[in-house]
mmCIF file of C-alpha atoms and ligand atoms in Angstrom:
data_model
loop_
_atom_site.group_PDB
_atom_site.id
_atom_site.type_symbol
_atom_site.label_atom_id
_atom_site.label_comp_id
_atom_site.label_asym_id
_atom_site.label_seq_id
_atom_site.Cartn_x
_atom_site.Cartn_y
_atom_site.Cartn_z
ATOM 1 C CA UNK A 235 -28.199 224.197 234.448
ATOM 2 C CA UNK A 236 -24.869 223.929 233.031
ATOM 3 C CA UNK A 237 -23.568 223.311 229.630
ATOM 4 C CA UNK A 238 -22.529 220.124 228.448
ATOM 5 C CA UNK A 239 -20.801 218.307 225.308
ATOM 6 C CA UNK A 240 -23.040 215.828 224.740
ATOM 7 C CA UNK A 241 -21.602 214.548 221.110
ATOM 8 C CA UNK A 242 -18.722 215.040 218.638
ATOM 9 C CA UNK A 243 -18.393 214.421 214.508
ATOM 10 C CA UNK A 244 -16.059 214.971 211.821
ATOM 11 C CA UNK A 245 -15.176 214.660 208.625
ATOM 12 C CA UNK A 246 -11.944 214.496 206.986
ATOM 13 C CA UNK A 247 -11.714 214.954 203.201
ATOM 14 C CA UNK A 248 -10.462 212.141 200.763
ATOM 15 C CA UNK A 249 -7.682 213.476 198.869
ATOM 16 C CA UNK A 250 -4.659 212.917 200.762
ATOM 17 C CA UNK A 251 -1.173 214.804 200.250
ATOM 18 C CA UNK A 252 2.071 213.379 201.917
ATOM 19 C CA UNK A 253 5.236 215.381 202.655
ATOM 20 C CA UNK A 254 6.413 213.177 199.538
ATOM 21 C CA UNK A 255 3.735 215.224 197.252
ATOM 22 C CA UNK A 256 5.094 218.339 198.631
ATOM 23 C CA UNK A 257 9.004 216.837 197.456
ATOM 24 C CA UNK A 258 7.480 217.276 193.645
ATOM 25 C CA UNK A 259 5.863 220.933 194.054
ATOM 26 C CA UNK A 260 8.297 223.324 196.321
ATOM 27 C CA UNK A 261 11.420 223.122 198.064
ATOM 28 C CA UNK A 262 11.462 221.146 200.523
ATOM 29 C CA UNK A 263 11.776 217.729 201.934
ATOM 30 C CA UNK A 264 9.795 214.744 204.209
ATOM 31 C CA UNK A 265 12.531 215.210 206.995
ATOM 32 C CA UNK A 266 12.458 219.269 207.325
ATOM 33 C CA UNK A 267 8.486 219.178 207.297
ATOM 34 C CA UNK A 268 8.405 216.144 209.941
ATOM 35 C CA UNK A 269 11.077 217.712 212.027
ATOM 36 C CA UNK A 270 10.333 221.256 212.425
ATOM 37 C CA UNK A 271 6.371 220.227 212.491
ATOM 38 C CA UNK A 272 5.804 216.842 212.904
ATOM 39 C CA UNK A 273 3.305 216.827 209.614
ATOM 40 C CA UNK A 274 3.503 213.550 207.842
ATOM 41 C CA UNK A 275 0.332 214.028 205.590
ATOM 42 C CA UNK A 276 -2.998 215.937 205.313
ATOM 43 C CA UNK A 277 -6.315 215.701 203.287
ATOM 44 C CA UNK A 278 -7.565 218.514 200.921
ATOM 45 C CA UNK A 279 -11.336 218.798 199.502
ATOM 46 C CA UNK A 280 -12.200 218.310 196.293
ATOM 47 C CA UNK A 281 -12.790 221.126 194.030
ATOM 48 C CA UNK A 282 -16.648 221.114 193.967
ATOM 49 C CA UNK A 283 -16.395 220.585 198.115
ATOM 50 C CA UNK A 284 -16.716 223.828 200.283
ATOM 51 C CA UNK A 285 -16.444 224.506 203.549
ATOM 52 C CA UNK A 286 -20.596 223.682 204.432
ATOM 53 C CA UNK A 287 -20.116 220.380 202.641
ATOM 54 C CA UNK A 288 -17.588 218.858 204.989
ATOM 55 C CA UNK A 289 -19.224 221.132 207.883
ATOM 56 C CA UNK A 290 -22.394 218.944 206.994
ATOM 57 C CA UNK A 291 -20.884 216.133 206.860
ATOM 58 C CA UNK A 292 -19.284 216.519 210.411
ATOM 59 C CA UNK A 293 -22.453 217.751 212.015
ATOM 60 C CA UNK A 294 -24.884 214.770 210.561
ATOM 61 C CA UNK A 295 -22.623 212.448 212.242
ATOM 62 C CA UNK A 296 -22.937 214.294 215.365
ATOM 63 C CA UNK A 297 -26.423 214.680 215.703
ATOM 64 C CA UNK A 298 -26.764 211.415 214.735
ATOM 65 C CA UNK A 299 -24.769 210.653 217.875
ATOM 66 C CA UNK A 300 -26.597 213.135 220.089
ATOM 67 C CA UNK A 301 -29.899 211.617 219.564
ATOM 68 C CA UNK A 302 -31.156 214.545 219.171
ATOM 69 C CA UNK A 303 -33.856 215.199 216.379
ATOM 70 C CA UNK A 304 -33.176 217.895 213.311
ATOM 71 C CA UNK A 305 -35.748 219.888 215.517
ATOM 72 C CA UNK A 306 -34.316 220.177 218.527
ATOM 73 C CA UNK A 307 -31.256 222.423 217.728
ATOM 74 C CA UNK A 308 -32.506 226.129 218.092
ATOM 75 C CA UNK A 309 -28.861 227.715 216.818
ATOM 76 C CA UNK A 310 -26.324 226.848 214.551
ATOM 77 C CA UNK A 311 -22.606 228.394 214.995
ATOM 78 C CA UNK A 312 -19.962 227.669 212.498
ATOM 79 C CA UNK A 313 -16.125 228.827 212.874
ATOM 80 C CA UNK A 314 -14.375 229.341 209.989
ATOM 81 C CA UNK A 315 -11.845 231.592 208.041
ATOM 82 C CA UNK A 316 -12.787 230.055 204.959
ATOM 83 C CA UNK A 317 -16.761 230.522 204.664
ATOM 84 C CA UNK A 318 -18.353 229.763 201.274
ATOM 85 C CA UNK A 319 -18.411 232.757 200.106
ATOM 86 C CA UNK A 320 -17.005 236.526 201.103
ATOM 87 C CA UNK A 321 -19.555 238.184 202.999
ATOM 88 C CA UNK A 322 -22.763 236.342 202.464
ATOM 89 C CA UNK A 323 -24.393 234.235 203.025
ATOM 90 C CA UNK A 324 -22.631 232.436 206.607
ATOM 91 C CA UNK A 325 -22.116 229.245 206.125
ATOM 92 C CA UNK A 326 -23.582 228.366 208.743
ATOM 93 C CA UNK A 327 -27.173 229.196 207.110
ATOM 94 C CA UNK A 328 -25.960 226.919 204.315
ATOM 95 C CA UNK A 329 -25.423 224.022 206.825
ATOM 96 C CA UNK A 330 -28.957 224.597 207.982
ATOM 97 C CA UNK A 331 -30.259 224.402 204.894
ATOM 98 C CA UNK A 332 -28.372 221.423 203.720
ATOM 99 C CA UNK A 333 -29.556 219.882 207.173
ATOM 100 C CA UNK A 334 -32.882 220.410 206.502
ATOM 101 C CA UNK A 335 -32.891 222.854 209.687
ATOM 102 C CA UNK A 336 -35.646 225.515 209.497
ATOM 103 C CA UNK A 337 -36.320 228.834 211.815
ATOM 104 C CA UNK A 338 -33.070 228.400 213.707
ATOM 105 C CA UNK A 339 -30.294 231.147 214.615
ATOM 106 C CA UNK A 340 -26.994 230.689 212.348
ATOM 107 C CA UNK A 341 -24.517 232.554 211.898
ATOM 108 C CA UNK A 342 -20.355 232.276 211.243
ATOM 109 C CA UNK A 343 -17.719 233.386 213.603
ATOM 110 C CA UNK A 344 -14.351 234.340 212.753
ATOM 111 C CA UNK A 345 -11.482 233.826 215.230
ATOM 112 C CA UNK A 346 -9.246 231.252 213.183
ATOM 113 C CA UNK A 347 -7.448 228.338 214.788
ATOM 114 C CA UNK A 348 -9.249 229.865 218.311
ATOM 115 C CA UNK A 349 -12.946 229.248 216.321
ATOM 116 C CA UNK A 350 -14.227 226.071 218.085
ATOM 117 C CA UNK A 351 -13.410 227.582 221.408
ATOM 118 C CA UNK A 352 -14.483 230.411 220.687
ATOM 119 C CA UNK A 353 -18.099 229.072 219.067
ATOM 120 C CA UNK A 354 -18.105 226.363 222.391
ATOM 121 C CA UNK A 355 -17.728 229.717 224.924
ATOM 122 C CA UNK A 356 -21.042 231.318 222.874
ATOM 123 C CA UNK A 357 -22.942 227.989 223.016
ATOM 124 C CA UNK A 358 -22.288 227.613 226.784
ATOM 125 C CA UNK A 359 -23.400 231.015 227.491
ATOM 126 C CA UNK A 360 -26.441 230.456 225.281
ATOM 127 C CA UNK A 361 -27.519 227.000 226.658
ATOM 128 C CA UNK A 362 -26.414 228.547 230.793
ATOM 129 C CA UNK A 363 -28.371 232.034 229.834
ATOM 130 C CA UNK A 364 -31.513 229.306 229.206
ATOM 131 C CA UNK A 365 -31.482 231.595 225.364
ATOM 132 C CA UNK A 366 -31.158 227.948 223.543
ATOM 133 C CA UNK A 367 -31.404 224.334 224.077
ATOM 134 C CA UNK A 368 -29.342 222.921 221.892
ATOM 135 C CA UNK A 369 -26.431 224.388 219.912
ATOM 136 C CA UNK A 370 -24.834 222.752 217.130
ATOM 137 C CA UNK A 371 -20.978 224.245 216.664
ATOM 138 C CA UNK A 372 -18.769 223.184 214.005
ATOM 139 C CA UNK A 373 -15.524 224.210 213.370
ATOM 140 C CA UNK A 374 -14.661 224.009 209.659
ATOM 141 C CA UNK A 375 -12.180 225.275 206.680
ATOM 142 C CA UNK A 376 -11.260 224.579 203.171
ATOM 143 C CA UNK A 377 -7.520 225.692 204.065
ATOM 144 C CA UNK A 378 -6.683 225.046 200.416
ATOM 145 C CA UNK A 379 -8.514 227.648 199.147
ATOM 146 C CA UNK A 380 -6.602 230.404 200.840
ATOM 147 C CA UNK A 381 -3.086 228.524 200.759
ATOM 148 C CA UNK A 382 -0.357 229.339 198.227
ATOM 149 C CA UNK A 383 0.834 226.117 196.853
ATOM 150 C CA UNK A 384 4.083 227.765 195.863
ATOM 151 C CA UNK A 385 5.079 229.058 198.818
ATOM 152 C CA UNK A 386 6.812 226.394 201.171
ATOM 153 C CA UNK A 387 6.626 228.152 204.317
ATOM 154 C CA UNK A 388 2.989 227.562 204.579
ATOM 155 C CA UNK A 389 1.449 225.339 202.144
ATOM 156 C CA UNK A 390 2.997 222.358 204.224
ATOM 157 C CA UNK A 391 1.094 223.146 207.355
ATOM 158 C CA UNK A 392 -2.730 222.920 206.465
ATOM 159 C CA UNK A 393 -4.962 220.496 205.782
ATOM 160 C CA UNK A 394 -8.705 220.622 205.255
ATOM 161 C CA UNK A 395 -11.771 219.195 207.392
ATOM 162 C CA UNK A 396 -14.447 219.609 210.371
ATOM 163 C CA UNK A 397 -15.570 218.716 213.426
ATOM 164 C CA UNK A 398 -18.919 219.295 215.118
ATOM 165 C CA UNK A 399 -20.302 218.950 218.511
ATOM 166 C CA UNK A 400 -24.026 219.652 219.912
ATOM 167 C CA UNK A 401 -23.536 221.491 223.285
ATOM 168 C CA UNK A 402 -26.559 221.006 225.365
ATOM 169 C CA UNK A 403 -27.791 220.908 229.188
ATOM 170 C CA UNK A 404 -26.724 219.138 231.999
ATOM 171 C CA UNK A 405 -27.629 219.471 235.586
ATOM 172 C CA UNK A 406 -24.398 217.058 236.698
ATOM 173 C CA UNK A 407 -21.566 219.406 237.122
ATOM 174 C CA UNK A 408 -19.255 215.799 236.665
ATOM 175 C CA UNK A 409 -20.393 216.161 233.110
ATOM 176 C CA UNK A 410 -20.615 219.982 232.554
ATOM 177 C CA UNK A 411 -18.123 222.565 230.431
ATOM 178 C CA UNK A 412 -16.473 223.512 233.418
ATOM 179 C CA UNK A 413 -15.115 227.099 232.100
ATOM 180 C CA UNK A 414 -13.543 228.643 228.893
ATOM 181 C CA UNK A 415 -11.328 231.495 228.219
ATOM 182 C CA UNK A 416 -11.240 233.263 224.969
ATOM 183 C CA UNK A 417 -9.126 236.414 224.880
ATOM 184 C CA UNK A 418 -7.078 237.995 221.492
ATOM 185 C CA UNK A 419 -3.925 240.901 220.915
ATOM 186 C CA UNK A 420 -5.117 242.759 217.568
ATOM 187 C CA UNK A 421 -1.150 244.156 218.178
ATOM 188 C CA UNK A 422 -0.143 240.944 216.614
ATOM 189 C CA UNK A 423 -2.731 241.263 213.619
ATOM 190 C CA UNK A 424 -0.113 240.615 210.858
ATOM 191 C CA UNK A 425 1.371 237.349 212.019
ATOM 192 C CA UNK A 426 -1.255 235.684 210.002
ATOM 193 C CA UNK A 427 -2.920 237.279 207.798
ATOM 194 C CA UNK A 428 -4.653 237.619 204.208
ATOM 195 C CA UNK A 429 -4.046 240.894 203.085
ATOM 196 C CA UNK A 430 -6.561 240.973 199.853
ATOM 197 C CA UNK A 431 -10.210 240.311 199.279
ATOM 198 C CA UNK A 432 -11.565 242.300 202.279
ATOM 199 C CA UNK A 433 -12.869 245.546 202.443
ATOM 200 C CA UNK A 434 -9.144 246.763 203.423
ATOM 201 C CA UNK A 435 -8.177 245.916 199.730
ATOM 202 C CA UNK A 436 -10.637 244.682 197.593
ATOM 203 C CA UNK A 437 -10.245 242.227 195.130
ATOM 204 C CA UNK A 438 -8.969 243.143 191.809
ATOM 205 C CA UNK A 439 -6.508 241.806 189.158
ATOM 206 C CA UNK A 440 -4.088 243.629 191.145
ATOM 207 C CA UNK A 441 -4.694 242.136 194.545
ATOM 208 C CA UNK A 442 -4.767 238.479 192.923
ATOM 209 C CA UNK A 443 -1.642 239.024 190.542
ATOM 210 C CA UNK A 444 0.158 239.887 194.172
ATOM 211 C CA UNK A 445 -1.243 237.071 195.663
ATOM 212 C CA UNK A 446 -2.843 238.658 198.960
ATOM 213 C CA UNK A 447 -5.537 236.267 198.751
ATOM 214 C CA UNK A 448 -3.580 234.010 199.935
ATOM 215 C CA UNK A 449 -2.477 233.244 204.138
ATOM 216 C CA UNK A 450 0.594 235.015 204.821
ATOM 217 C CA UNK A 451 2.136 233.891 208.210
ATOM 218 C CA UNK A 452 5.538 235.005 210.485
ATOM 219 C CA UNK A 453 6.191 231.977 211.685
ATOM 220 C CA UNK A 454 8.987 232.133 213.827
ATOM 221 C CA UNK A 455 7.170 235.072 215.556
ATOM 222 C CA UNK A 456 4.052 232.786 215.544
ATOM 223 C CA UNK A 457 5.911 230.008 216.964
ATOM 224 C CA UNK A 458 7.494 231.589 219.886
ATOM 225 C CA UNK A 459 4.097 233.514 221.242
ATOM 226 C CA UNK A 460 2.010 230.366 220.795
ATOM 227 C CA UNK A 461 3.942 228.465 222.978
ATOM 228 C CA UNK A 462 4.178 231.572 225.660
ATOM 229 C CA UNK A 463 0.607 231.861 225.364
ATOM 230 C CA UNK A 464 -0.935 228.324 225.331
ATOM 231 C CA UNK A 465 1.487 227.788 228.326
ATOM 232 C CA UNK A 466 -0.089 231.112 230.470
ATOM 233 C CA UNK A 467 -3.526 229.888 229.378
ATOM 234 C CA UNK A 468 -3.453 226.894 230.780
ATOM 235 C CA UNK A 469 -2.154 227.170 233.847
ATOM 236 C CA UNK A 470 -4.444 230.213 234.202
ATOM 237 C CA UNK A 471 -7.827 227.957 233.694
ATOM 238 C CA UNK A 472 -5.937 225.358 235.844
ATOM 239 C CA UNK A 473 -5.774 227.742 238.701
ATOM 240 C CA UNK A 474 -9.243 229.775 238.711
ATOM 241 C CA UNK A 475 -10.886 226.287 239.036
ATOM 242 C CA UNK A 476 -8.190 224.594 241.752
ATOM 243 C CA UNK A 477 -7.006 222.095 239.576
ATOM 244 C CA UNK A 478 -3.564 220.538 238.294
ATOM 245 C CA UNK A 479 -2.681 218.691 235.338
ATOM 246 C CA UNK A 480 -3.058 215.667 237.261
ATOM 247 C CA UNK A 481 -6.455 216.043 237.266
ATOM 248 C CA UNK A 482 -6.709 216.290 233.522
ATOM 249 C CA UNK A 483 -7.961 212.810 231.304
ATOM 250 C CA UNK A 484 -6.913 214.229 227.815
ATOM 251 C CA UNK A 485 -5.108 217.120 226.930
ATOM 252 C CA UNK A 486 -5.997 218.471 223.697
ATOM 253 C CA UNK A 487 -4.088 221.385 222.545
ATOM 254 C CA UNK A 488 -4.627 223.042 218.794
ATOM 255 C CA UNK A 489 -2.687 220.488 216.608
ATOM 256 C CA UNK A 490 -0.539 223.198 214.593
ATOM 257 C CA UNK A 491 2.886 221.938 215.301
ATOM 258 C CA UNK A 492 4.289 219.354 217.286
ATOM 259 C CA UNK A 493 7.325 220.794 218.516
ATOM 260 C CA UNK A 494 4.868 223.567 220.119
ATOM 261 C CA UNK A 495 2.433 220.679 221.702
ATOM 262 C CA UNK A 496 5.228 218.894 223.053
ATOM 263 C CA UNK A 497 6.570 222.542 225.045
ATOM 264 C CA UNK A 498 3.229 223.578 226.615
ATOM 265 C CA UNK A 499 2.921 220.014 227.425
ATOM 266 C CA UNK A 500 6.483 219.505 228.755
ATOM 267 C CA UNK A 501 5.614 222.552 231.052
ATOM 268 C CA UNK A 502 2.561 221.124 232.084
ATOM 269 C CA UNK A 503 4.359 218.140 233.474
ATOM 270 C CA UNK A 504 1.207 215.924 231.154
ATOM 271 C CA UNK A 505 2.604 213.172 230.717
ATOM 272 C CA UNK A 506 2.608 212.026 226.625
ATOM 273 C CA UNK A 507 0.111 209.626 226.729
ATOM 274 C CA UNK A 508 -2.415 211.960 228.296
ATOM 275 C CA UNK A 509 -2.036 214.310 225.098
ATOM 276 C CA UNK A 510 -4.295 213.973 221.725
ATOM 277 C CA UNK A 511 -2.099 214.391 218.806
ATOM 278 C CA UNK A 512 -3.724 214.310 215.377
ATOM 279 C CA UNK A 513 -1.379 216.896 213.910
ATOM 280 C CA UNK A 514 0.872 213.634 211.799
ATOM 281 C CA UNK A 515 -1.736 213.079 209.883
ATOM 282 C CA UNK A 516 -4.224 216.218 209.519
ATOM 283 C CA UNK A 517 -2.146 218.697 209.400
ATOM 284 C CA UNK A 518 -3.509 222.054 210.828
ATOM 285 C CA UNK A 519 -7.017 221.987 209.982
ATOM 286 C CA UNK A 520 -7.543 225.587 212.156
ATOM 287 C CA UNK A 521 -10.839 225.734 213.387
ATOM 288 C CA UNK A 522 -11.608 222.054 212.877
ATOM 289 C CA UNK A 523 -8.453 221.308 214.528
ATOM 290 C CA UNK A 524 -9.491 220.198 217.848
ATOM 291 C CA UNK A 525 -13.141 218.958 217.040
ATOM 292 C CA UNK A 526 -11.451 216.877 214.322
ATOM 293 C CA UNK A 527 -8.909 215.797 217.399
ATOM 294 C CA UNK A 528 -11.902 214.864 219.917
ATOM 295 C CA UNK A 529 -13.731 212.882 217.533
ATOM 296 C CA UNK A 530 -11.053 210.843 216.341
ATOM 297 C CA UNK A 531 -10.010 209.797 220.187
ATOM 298 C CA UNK A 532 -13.323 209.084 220.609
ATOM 299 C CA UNK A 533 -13.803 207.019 217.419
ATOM 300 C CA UNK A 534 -10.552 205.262 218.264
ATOM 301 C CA UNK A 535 -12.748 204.427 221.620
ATOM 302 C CA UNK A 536 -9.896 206.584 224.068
ATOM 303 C CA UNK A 537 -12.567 209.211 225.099
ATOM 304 C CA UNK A 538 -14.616 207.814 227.455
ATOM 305 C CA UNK A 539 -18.402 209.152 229.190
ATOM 306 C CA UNK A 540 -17.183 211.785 231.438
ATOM 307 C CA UNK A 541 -13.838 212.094 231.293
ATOM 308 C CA UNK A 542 -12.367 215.581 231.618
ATOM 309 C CA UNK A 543 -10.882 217.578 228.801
ATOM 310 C CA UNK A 544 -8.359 220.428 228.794
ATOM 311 C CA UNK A 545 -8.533 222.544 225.395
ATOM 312 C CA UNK A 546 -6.036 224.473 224.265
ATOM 313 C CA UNK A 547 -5.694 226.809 221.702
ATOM 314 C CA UNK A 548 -4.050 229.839 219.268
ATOM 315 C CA UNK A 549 -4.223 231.453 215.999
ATOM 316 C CA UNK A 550 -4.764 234.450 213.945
ATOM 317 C CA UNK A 551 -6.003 237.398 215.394
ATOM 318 C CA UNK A 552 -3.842 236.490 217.101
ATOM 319 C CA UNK A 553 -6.453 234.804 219.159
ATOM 320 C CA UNK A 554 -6.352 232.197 222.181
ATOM 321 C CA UNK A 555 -8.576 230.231 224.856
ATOM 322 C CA UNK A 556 -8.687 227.362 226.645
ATOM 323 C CA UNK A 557 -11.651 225.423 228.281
ATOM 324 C CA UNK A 558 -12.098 222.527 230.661
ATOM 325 C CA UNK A 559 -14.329 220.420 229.400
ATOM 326 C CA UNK A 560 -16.104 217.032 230.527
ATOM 327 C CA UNK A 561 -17.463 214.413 227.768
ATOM 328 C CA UNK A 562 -21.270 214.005 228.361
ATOM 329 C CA UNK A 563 -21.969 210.984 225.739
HETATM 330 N N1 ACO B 1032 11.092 223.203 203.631
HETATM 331 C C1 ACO B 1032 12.416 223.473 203.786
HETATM 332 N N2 ACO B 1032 12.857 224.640 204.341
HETATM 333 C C2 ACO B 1032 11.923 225.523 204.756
HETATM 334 C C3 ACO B 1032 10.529 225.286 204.605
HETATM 335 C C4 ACO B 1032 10.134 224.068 204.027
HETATM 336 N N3 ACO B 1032 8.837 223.732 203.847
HETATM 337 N N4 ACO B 1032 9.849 226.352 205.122
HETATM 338 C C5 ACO B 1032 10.777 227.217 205.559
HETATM 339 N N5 ACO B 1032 12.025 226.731 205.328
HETATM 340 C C6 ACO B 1032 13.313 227.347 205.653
HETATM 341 C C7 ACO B 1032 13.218 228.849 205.772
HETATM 342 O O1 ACO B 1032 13.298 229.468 204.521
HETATM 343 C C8 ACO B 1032 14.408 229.146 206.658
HETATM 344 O O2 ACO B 1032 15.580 229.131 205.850
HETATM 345 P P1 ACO B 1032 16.774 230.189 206.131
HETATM 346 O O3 ACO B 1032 17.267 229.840 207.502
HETATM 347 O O4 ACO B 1032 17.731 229.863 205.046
HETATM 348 O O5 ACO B 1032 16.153 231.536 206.046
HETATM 349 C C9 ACO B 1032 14.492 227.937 207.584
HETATM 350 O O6 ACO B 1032 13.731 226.897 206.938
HETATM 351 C C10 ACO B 1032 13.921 228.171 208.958
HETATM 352 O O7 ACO B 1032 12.646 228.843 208.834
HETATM 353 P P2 ACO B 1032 11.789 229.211 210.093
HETATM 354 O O8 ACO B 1032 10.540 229.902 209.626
HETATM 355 O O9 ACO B 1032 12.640 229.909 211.096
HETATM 356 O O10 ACO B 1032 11.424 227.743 210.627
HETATM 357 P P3 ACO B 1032 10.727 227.349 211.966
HETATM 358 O O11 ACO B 1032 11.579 226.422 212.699
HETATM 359 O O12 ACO B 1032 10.178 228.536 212.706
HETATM 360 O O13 ACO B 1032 9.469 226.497 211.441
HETATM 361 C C11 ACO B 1032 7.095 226.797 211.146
HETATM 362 C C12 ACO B 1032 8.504 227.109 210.617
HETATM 363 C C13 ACO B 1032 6.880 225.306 211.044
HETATM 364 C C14 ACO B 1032 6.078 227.536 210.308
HETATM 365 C C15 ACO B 1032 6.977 227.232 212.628
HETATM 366 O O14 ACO B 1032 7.490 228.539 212.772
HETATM 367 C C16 ACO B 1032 5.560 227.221 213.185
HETATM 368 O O15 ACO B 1032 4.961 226.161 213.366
HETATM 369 N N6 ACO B 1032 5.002 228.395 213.534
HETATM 370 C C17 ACO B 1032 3.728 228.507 214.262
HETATM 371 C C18 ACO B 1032 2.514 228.168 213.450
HETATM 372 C C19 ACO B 1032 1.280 228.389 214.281
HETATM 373 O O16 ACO B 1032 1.179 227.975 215.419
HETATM 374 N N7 ACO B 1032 0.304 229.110 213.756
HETATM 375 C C20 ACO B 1032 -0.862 229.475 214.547
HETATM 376 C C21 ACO B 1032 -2.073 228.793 214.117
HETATM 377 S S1 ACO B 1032 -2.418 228.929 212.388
HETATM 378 C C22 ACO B 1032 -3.914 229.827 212.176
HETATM 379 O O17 ACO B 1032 -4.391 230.525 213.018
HETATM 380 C C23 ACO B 1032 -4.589 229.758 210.799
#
């Protein structure tokens, strides 16, 4: 039995802020953002949505597209750095409850950008180990509620939103999760961080009137190890399973910045058309990133029954992975 992904959802907020918005608030203008990141706009929640409403909406549209009844998932795993709340409850038990999910394992995992790779590695080994059936992972972040609208450096790069898939059995390998990689350097911890809130330095008038509960990121740093690192990884999963990019349908790297997309891919001789770019007009949605990216090739009807998929990712942590992936629709 292997693992397979058998649908994909998402759901992108309504409220939409263009680099022209950003013009008005910091800064900064529509040609620096769209040249150093290749952002043109990105959607933010509402103030009464949270993470486990869009993470609801995302996964109701993938079940729905699984076929699958509410019954049939046995766990729940949602990535995100932006739960509902600190601590507890995980979102994740929210989304069951909102889904009308009883008796099922949920829980949150916490490996930014990396999340949905991270949550589809879990789900594979659950579904291979013969633990679960069928796992429902969302990736999924109110990025808004931890970004400082002042500051310019940052506040331009994230959008909010989520993507879910249901990762269940297959006994075609043609249509299987091939392999995933998930590895992290805690050495790199403060590249992006938010200092204030956790147990580290709890949250008090202080903390807030310092702003540490907001993302702090070294960018430049950032920049230069992501594209080191998403360029090692893939070549790395490449290898172990005696395959080259030519073998690849859709490349679908983290959609952070362009400029690093368009270096792992120039290195990985994929030629542009092969690569899913959603990064224009999401933003970096972190978790939800590539989830958000799969569903919206598939909605534009590019992704196609059993085509293979190379995912690629980084973020705080600093966390990475990759995965090879086949679409089992
Ligand atoms: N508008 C205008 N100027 C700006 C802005 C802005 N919005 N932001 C920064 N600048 C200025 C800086 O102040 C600096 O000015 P200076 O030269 O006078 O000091 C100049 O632009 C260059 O700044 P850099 O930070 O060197 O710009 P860079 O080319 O590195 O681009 C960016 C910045 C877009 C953030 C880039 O470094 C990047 O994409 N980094 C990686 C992000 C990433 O991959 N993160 C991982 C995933 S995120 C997660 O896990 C949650």
């Amino acid at each position: 039995m292997y693992a397979s992904l058998k649908s994909i959802g998402a759901y992108v907020p309504k409220k939409k802020l263009t680099n022209a918005d950003f013009e008005k608030m910091v800064d900064t203008t529509d040609e620096w953002i769209v040249q150093r990141t290749g952002i043109k706009e990105r959607y933010l929640a509402a103030d009464d949505e949270s993470t486990s409403d869009l993470a609801t909406n995302a996964a109701k549209l993938a079940i729905e597209r699984s076929g699958l009844a509410l019954e049939d998932i046995d766990a729940i795993i949602c990535a995100t750095i932006t739960p509902d709340y600190f601590c507890m409850p995980s979102t994740a038990c929210i989304i069951a409850d909102n889904l009308g999910i009883k008796h099922v394992t949920a829980f949150d995992i916490s490996a930014a950008c990396s999340g949905f790779v991270y949550a589809l590695s879990m789900a594979k080994a659950f579904i291979e180990s013969g633990m679960k059936k069928n796992v429902l992972i969302i990736g999924a972040e109110k990025m808004s509620s931890i970004v400082d609208y002042d500051d310019r450096t940052t506040s331009i790069l994230f959008g909010d939103g989520a993507g879910a898939a249901i990762i269940t059995g297959t006994d075609d390998k043609k249509k299987a999760i091939l392999d995933i990689k998930t590895s992290s350097d805690g050495e790199y911890q403060d590249f992006l961080i938010t200092e204030g809130c956790g147990s580290k330095n709890p949250c008090s008038p202080e903390v807030l009137a310092n702003k540490q509960q907001f993302l702090k990121m070294k960018g430049n740093e950032t920049f230069k190890l992501a594209v080191n690192t998403l360029t090692k990884d893939v070549f790395e999963i490449l290898d172990e399973n005696k395959l080259e990019s030519t073998d690849i349908d859709w490349f679908v790297p983290h959609q952070a910045n362009y400029r690093i997309i368009n270096a792992v891919a120039k290195k990985l001789k994929m030629p542009e058309d092969k690569v899913v770019l959603t990064v224009e007009g999401y933003g970096n949605t972190s978790a939800a990133s590539i989830p958000m990216a799969i569903n919206k090739w598939f909605e534009d009807g590019k992704l196609k029954d059993g085509e293979l998929m190379l995912l690629d990712t980084f973020g705080g942590g600093l966390t990475w992975g990759s995965a090879l992936v086949h679409f089992n629709a």
